[in-house]
Structures are given as C-alpha cells and as structure tokens.
Coordinates of C-alpha atoms in Angstrom, one line a residue:
X1 CA 82.0 -58.0 -3.0
X2 CA 82.8 -61.3 -4.7
X3 CA 84.6 -61.6 -8.1
X4 CA 81.4 -62.7 -9.8
X5 CA 79.6 -59.5 -9.0
X6 CA 79.6 -56.1 -10.6
X7 CA 81.8 -53.9 -8.5
X8 CA 80.0 -50.6 -8.8
X9 CA 76.4 -49.5 -8.1
X10 CA 76.3 -47.1 -11.0
X11 CA 73.3 -44.8 -11.2
X12 CA 71.0 -45.8 -14.1
X13 CA 72.7 -49.2 -14.6
X14 CA 72.2 -52.7 -13.1
X15 CA 74.1 -54.3 -10.3
X16 CA 74.4 -58.0 -11.2
X17 CA 75.2 -61.1 -9.1
X18 CA 76.2 -64.0 -11.4
X19 CA 77.2 -66.6 -8.8
X20 CA 73.9 -67.2 -6.9
X21 CA 73.7 -69.6 -3.9
X22 CA 71.9 -72.8 -4.8
X23 CA 69.0 -72.4 -2.4
X24 CA 68.3 -68.8 -3.6
X25 CA 68.7 -69.9 -7.3
X26 CA 66.1 -72.7 -6.7
X27 CA 63.6 -70.3 -5.3
X28 CA 64.2 -67.8 -8.0
X29 CA 63.9 -70.4 -10.8
X30 CA 60.6 -71.7 -9.3
X31 CA 59.3 -68.1 -9.2
X32 CA 60.2 -67.5 -12.9
X33 CA 58.4 -70.6 -13.9
X34 CA 55.3 -70.2 -11.7
X35 CA 51.9 -69.2 -13.0
X36 CA 49.7 -67.0 -10.7
X37 CA 52.5 -66.7 -8.1
X38 CA 51.4 -64.8 -5.0
X39 CA 54.4 -63.3 -3.2
X40 CA 54.3 -62.7 0.5
X41 CA 53.5 -59.1 1.4
X42 CA 56.7 -57.3 2.6
X43 CA 56.9 -56.0 6.2
X44 CA 57.8 -52.4 6.7
X45 CA 61.2 -52.0 8.3
X46 CA 64.0 -49.4 8.9
X47 CA 67.7 -49.6 9.1
X48 CA 70.2 -46.9 10.2
X49 CA 73.8 -46.2 9.0
X50 CA 75.1 -44.9 12.3
X51 CA 78.3 -42.9 11.4
X52 CA 81.1 -40.9 12.8
X53 CA 84.4 -39.4 11.5
X54 CA 87.4 -41.6 12.4
X55 CA 89.8 -38.7 12.7
X56 CA 90.7 -38.3 16.4
X57 CA 88.6 -41.2 17.6
X58 CA 90.0 -43.5 20.2
X59 CA 89.9 -47.1 19.2
X60 CA 89.0 -50.1 21.4
X61 CA 91.5 -52.9 21.9
X62 CA 89.4 -55.3 19.9
X63 CA 88.8 -52.9 17.0
X64 CA 88.7 -54.4 13.5
X65 CA 90.9 -51.4 12.6
X66 CA 93.8 -53.8 13.4
X67 CA 92.5 -56.5 11.1
X68 CA 95.4 -57.9 9.0
X69 CA 93.2 -57.7 5.9
X70 CA 92.9 -54.0 6.2
X71 CA 96.7 -53.6 6.8
X72 CA 97.2 -55.8 3.7
X73 CA 95.0 -53.4 1.7
X74 CA 97.0 -50.4 2.9
X75 CA 100.3 -52.1 2.0
X76 CA 99.0 -53.1 -1.4
X77 CA 97.8 -49.6 -2.2
X78 CA 101.1 -48.1 -1.0
X79 CA 103.1 -50.4 -3.3
X80 CA 100.9 -49.7 -6.3
X81 CA 101.2 -46.0 -5.8
X82 CA 105.0 -46.3 -5.5
X83 CA 105.0 -48.3 -8.7
X84 CA 102.8 -45.8 -10.5
X85 CA 100.1 -48.5 -11.1
X86 CA 96.5 -47.3 -11.2
X87 CA 94.6 -48.4 -8.1
X88 CA 91.6 -50.7 -8.7
X89 CA 88.2 -50.0 -7.0
X90 CA 87.7 -49.6 -4.1
X91 CA 91.4 -48.8 -3.4
X92 CA 91.1 -45.8 -5.7
X93 CA 88.4 -44.2 -3.6
X94 CA 90.0 -41.5 -1.3
X95 CA 89.6 -42.2 2.4
X96 CA 87.0 -39.9 3.7
X97 CA 87.5 -40.8 7.3
X98 CA 83.9 -42.2 7.8
X99 CA 83.2 -45.2 9.9
X100 CA 79.9 -47.0 10.1
X101 CA 78.7 -49.0 13.2
X102 CA 77.7 -52.5 12.2
X103 CA 76.6 -55.7 13.8
X104 CA 77.0 -59.4 12.9
X105 CA 73.7 -61.2 13.3
X106 CA 73.4 -64.3 15.3
X107 CA 73.7 -67.5 13.3
X108 CA 70.3 -68.7 14.7
X109 CA 68.4 -65.7 13.2
X110 CA 65.7 -66.8 10.7
X111 CA 66.5 -63.8 8.4
X112 CA 70.0 -63.2 7.1
X113 CA 71.8 -65.3 9.7
X114 CA 75.5 -64.4 10.3
X115 CA 75.2 -61.4 7.9
X116 CA 77.0 -58.1 8.8
X117 CA 74.3 -55.4 8.8
X118 CA 73.3 -52.0 10.1
X119 CA 71.1 -51.6 13.2
X120 CA 67.5 -51.9 12.3
X121 CA 64.3 -54.0 12.2
X122 CA 60.6 -54.2 11.6
X123 CA 58.2 -51.4 12.3
X124 CA 55.7 -51.9 15.1
X125 CA 52.0 -51.0 14.9
X126 CA 52.6 -48.7 17.9
X127 CA 55.2 -46.8 15.9
X128 CA 52.2 -45.0 14.2
X129 CA 51.0 -43.4 17.5
X130 CA 50.3 -39.8 16.7
X131 CA 50.8 -38.4 20.2
X132 CA 54.5 -39.3 20.1
X133 CA 56.6 -36.2 21.1
X134 CA 58.2 -35.1 17.8
X135 CA 60.7 -32.4 16.7
X136 CA 62.1 -31.9 13.2
X137 CA 60.5 -32.5 9.8
X138 CA 56.9 -33.7 10.3
X139 CA 55.6 -37.0 9.1
X140 CA 53.9 -35.2 6.1
X141 CA 57.4 -34.0 5.0
X142 CA 58.8 -37.4 5.4
X143 CA 55.9 -38.8 3.4
X144 CA 56.9 -36.6 0.4
X145 CA 60.5 -37.5 0.7
X146 CA 60.0 -41.3 1.1
X147 CA 57.2 -41.4 -1.5
X148 CA 54.7 -43.1 0.9
X149 CA 51.6 -42.3 3.0
X150 CA 52.0 -40.1 6.1
X151 CA 51.3 -43.1 8.3
X152 CA 53.9 -45.3 6.6
X153 CA 56.4 -42.4 6.8
X154 CA 55.7 -42.0 10.5
X155 CA 56.2 -45.7 11.2
X156 CA 59.4 -45.8 9.2
X157 CA 61.0 -42.9 11.0
X158 CA 59.9 -44.0 14.4
X159 CA 61.1 -47.6 13.7
X160 CA 64.5 -46.2 12.7
X161 CA 65.0 -44.2 15.9
X162 CA 63.5 -47.0 18.1
X163 CA 65.5 -49.8 16.5
X164 CA 68.8 -48.0 16.6
X165 CA 68.2 -47.3 20.3
X166 CA 67.2 -50.9 21.1
X167 CA 70.2 -52.4 19.3
X168 CA 73.0 -49.9 20.0
X169 CA 71.8 -47.7 22.9
X170 CA 72.1 -44.5 20.7
X171 CA 69.1 -42.3 21.2
X172 CA 68.2 -39.8 18.5
X173 CA 66.1 -37.6 20.8
X174 CA 66.2 -34.3 22.6
X175 CA 64.9 -32.1 25.4
X176 CA 62.0 -29.7 24.8
X177 CA 64.6 -26.9 24.7
X178 CA 66.1 -28.4 21.5
X179 CA 69.2 -29.9 23.2
X180 CA 70.1 -33.4 21.9
X181 CA 70.3 -35.9 24.7
X182 CA 73.8 -36.9 25.8
X183 CA 74.8 -40.0 27.6
X184 CA 71.8 -42.4 27.6
X185 CA 73.4 -45.3 29.6
X186 CA 72.7 -46.5 33.1
X187 CA 70.3 -48.8 34.8
X188 CA 67.2 -46.7 34.3
X189 CA 67.8 -46.3 30.6
X190 CA 68.6 -50.1 30.4
X191 CA 65.2 -50.9 31.9
X192 CA 63.4 -48.8 29.2
X193 CA 65.6 -50.3 26.5
X194 CA 64.7 -53.8 27.6
X195 CA 61.0 -53.0 27.8
X196 CA 61.1 -51.6 24.3
X197 CA 63.0 -54.7 23.0
X198 CA 60.4 -56.9 24.7
X199 CA 57.5 -55.0 23.2
X200 CA 56.3 -54.1 26.7
X201 CA 56.5 -50.4 26.1
X202 CA 55.8 -48.3 23.0
X203 CA 58.4 -45.7 21.9
X204 CA 55.9 -42.9 22.4
X205 CA 55.3 -44.1 26.0
X206 CA 59.1 -44.3 26.6
X207 CA 59.7 -40.8 25.3
X208 CA 56.9 -39.3 27.4
X209 CA 58.2 -41.2 30.5
X210 CA 61.7 -39.7 30.2
X211 CA 60.6 -36.3 29.0
X212 CA 62.2 -36.4 25.6
X213 CA 61.2 -35.8 22.0
X214 CA 62.1 -37.7 18.8
X215 CA 64.5 -35.7 16.6
X216 CA 63.7 -36.6 13.0
X217 CA 66.1 -33.9 11.9
X218 CA 69.0 -36.1 13.0
X219 CA 68.1 -38.6 10.2
X220 CA 68.8 -38.5 6.5
X221 CA 66.9 -40.7 4.0
X222 CA 69.4 -42.8 1.9
X223 CA 67.6 -45.7 0.1
X224 CA 64.7 -48.1 -0.1
X225 CA 65.1 -51.8 -0.8
X226 CA 62.4 -54.4 -1.0
X227 CA 63.1 -58.2 -0.6
X228 CA 62.6 -60.1 -3.9
X229 CA 59.2 -61.6 -4.5
X230 CA 60.4 -65.2 -4.4
X231 CA 61.7 -65.0 -0.8
X232 CA 59.5 -66.5 2.0
X233 CA 60.3 -63.6 4.3
X234 CA 60.1 -60.1 2.8
X235 CA 60.8 -56.6 4.0
X236 CA 60.3 -53.2 2.6
X237 CA 63.2 -51.4 4.2
X238 CA 64.0 -47.7 4.4
X239 CA 67.7 -46.9 5.0
X240 CA 68.5 -43.8 7.0
X241 CA 71.8 -42.2 8.1
X242 CA 72.6 -40.5 11.4
X243 CA 75.7 -39.2 13.2
X244 CA 76.3 -40.4 16.7
X245 CA 75.3 -37.5 19.0
X246 CA 78.0 -36.1 21.2
X247 CA 78.3 -37.9 24.5
X248 CA 76.8 -41.2 23.2
X249 CA 78.5 -44.4 22.2
X250 CA 76.9 -47.4 20.6
X251 CA 77.3 -50.7 22.5
X252 CA 75.7 -53.3 20.2
X253 CA 74.3 -55.1 23.2
X254 CA 71.2 -56.8 21.7
X255 CA 70.1 -60.4 21.4
X256 CA 70.3 -60.4 17.6
X257 CA 74.0 -59.7 17.3
X258 CA 77.1 -61.5 18.6
X259 CA 79.7 -58.9 17.6
X260 CA 79.6 -55.2 16.7
X261 CA 82.1 -52.5 16.0
X262 CA 82.9 -49.4 14.0
X263 CA 83.8 -50.4 10.5
X264 CA 85.6 -48.7 7.6
X265 CA 83.5 -49.4 4.5
X266 CA 86.7 -50.3 2.6
X267 CA 87.4 -53.0 5.2
X268 CA 83.9 -54.4 4.7
X269 CA 84.4 -54.6 0.9
X270 CA 87.8 -56.4 1.4
X271 CA 86.3 -58.9 3.9
X272 CA 83.2 -59.4 1.7
X273 CA 85.6 -60.2 -1.2
X274 CA 87.4 -62.9 0.6
X275 CA 84.2 -64.4 2.0
X276 CA 85.0 -63.6 5.6
X277 CA 81.8 -61.7 6.1
X278 CA 78.4 -62.0 4.5
X279 CA 77.2 -58.7 2.9
X280 CA 73.8 -58.5 1.4
X281 CA 73.3 -56.3 -1.7
X282 CA 71.4 -53.5 0.2
X283 CA 74.3 -53.4 2.7
X284 CA 76.9 -53.2 -0.1
X285 CA 75.0 -50.5 -1.8
X286 CA 74.7 -48.3 1.3
X287 CA 78.3 -49.0 2.3
X288 CA 79.5 -47.8 -1.1
X289 CA 77.5 -44.6 -0.7
X290 CA 79.2 -44.0 2.6
X291 CA 82.6 -44.8 1.2
X292 CA 82.2 -42.5 -1.8
X293 CA 80.7 -39.5 0.1
X294 CA 82.8 -36.4 0.0
X295 CA 82.4 -35.9 3.8
X296 CA 80.4 -37.0 6.8
X297 CA 78.0 -34.1 6.2
X298 CA 77.5 -35.3 2.6
X299 CA 76.9 -38.9 3.8
X300 CA 74.2 -37.7 6.2
X301 CA 72.2 -35.7 3.6
X302 CA 69.0 -37.1 2.3
X303 CA 68.8 -38.3 -1.3
X304 CA 66.4 -36.6 -3.8
X305 CA 62.7 -37.1 -3.3
X306 CA 61.0 -39.3 -3.6
X307 CA 63.3 -42.2 -2.6
X308 CA 63.1 -44.8 -5.3
X309 CA 62.5 -48.4 -4.5
X310 CA 65.2 -50.9 -5.4
X311 CA 64.4 -54.6 -5.7
X312 CA 66.5 -57.5 -6.9
X313 CA 65.1 -59.6 -9.8
X314 CA 66.1 -63.0 -11.1
X315 CA 67.0 -63.7 -14.7
X316 CA 68.3 -66.7 -16.7
X317 CA 71.9 -66.3 -17.8
X318 CA 73.3 -67.5 -21.1
X319 CA 74.5 -70.8 -19.6
X320 CA 71.0 -71.5 -18.1
X321 CA 72.0 -70.6 -14.5
X322 CA 70.1 -68.0 -12.4
X323 CA 71.5 -64.5 -12.0
X324 CA 70.2 -61.6 -10.0
X325 CA 70.1 -58.0 -11.0
X326 CA 69.0 -54.7 -9.4
X327 CA 68.3 -51.5 -11.3
X328 CA 70.2 -48.7 -9.5
X329 CA 68.4 -45.3 -9.3

C-alpha cells in the first residue's frame, strides 16, 4: 500500500486512496459532473485465494521468499523488537504461516495490466448448466450466502472452480465416493484444460468426461467487489478462498500471466508500498484478511451471510483533486 492510502480496511469505516492516477481521476471527475450518466453493466466474475500453510513447505529456487525486500522487513522488525520500539502495521501482525498463490498479469491485458492478482475471471454462460455434477452446499445455499439469485450463485461458484483450474491446474473436484482428486497433471488433463480455456468445452462436460464432481464445500466466500461506475470495463466479482488439495500443486501456466508464485501477504504489502508491484484495492483487502487470519482454517471460512457488496466511489478532496473511498463492511 502506498503512503497516500489508509493502511487498514477497518470494518464500518472507509478505505481511502488520496493519490489517484491521472487517467482514473479524469474518468471519475467526468462521472461526478455528468448528468444522466449510464454506467456499463458489470460482468459477473469470480476470483480465488488459493492458500496453503508455509510451515514445512519446500520452496522453489526462484521463490520470492528470497526477495531482498522481505529480508529487509524481517531485519527491520528484529531491530525494532530489540530496541523495544512498537512495530508499525503490517509488521505488528503475527506471522500466521499462510501463503497465497498469485499471478502477475500480462502487460498486454486490457484489464488491470501488470497487476498482481488472484486466479480468476469472468463467468461463462455455460457455467449455469444445471446438470453439472455437484457435491457440497447446493446453489440455493450459495444464493443465500452470496445474496444473489440461485442462477447467479451457481455461475459464480462454477466460474471460481473452473477459472482456478484453467489458470493454475488446481482442480477443486472429487470422485463420487467423496474423495478429493489428487494429481491432475499430465497430457490428458492438459488437453481438457486447454479446451476449457479456449471455450471449446464446458466445465460440466469436462467433469462428466473425467467422472468427477465439483466440490463446492472446498470453497469459502470472502468478499464481493464491483468495479466503480465510471470505468469502461466493469466486473461484479465474488472472492472465494480454498486450500490446495493434497497431491496438487498450482503451476500458473496460463496465457494471462507471465509470472506466478506463492506469496506471503506481508511481502505483497511491502512490494506494493515501494511500487514494485501493482495491487488493486480488492486485492489489498483480501490479502489483509488472509494476513490477519488466526489460522489457515480461519482464513478459509466463509464470511457472514449475505456477502456485502463493496464498491469504490470518487469524491472531491479539499484541494480539489479526486480521491477514492470504499465503505468496508
């Protein structure tokens, strides 16, 4: 997070961005002064915080765990503790051992280029197919939790499971006997994954072909963010959380990303502060929830129903410049 932003997403308060990029500020100012403005309808999408506990995990050679910025944070925290100096946020947050799998979007992407995000994407019309093999909480239960219609809830959940599989190779599905699928790598799986990414196969068709069932019980509902009305591309995004099933490992091999890895939320905050990575407000919010969770189990739990929508709104600051604020549930 930059120095010009509120550092905490406190419940019942507002998260404020005071230093707004010029292009965004111009669009927001035009929106505030417009009469009869008709915003673009947001597209339903889903994103997944794919998580694991770091303790005991073997790191890859190119892991960001060895990033000098994170080491500098550790050294700074150790020096402050030795001096008896109170630690600033987020250094004061105890390490809960949680890592989140994130991808850096291609610079050529029309939406959020170069941003570091969670796996996810837009819902497909075919995600609403009612004959999709399904275990776990039913769409009607998800509708009550998400505060939407049953069809919208079905599409949001299916999109979450489908997108995380397309972008990471992690499959939140199981056998009819209730066993969660293990290793889902190999040529045959890759063919299905490519067909899904190319919209040549529906997720329901894929599951039927491999004899598996979607496991909605492996997801927890975390948040809902809608793109501001002044943006030309808008999304109504549901954020879910899931632990990587035993025997599976995300690979991040998708056309939309050019790097991916397991990330400590604290590392992301530090690199967002110094401008090395681009973190959008919804990403920051969900990273903070993961960082402040008491445990992985706590981080995976669904929030209270119904999930409340969060949307950034522009306002004119005292100096006449444009600021952005978001009411935090």
